[in-house]
CSV table of C-alpha atoms in Angstrom, one decimal:
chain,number,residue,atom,x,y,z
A,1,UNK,CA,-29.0,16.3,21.3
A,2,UNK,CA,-30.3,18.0,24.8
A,3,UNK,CA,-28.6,14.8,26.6
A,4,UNK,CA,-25.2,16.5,24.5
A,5,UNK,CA,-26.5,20.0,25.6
A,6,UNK,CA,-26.8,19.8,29.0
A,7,UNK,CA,-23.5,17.6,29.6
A,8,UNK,CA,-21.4,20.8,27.9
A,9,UNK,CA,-23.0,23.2,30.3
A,10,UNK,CA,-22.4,21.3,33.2
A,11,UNK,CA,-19.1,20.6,32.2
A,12,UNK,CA,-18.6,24.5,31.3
A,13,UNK,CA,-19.5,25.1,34.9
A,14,UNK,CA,-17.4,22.4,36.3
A,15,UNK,CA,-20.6,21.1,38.1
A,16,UNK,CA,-20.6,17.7,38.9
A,17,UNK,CA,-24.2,15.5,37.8
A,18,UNK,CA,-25.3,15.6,41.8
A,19,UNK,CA,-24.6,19.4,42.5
A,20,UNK,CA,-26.8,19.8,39.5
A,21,UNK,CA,-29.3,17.4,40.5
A,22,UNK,CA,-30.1,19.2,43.9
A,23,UNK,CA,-30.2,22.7,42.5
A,24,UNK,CA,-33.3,21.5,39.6
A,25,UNK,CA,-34.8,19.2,42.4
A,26,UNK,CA,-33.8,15.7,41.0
A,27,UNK,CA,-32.4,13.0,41.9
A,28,UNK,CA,-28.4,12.4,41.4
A,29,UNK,CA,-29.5,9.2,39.4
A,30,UNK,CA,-32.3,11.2,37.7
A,31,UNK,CA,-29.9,14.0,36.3
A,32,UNK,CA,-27.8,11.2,35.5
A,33,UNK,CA,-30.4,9.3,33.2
A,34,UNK,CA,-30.8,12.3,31.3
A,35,UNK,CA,-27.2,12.7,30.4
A,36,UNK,CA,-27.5,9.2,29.2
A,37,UNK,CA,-30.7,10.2,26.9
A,38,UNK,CA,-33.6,10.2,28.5
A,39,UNK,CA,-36.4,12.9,27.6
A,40,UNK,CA,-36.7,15.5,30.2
A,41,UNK,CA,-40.5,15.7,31.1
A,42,UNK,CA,-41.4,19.8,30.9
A,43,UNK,CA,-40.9,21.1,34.4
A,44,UNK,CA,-37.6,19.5,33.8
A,45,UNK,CA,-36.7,20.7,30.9
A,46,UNK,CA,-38.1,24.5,32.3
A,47,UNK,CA,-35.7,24.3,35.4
A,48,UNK,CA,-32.9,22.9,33.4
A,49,UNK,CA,-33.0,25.9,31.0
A,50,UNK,CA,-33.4,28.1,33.9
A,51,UNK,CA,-30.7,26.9,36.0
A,52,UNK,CA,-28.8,27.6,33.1
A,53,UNK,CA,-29.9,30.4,31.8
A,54,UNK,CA,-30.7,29.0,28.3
A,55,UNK,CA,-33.1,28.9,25.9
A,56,UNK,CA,-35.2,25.4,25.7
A,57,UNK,CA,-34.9,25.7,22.0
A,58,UNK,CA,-31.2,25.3,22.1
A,59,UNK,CA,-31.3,22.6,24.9
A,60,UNK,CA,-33.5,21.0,22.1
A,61,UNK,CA,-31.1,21.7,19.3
A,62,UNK,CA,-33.4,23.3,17.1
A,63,UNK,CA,-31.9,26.7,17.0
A,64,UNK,CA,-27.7,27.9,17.4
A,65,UNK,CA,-28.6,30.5,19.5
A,66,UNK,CA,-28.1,30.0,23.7
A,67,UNK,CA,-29.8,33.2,25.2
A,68,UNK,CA,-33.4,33.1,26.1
A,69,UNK,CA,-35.4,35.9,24.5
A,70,UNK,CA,-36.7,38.1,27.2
């Protein structure tokens, strides 16, 4: 699911995975592994949601809902 999530907002954006990469402080390759599924450790997943303005719930597909409750 977030390896889903995260390829529709880049997408959305029309980022590509390295202009991503260097604005959450990863590697091109690293970004690119979680695309293909890996599990984002929690300072990435906190800088993903951030970058994107999203709630980590959502990344996570446990709720609908995108907006972060502030």
């Amino acid at each position: 699911m977030f390896a889903e999530q995260i390829r529709i907002l880049r997408n959305e954006k029309h980022l590509t995975q390295a202009a991503v990469a260097a604005n959450i402080g990863l590697s091109a390759r690293g970004y690119q592994d979680l695309e293909l599924g890996t599990t984002p450790r929690g300072d990435t997943l906190l800088a993903i949601a951030e970058f994107y303005d999203v709630s980590i719930d959502w990344l996570m597909g446990r709720t609908e809902k995108r907006e972060v409750n502030r």
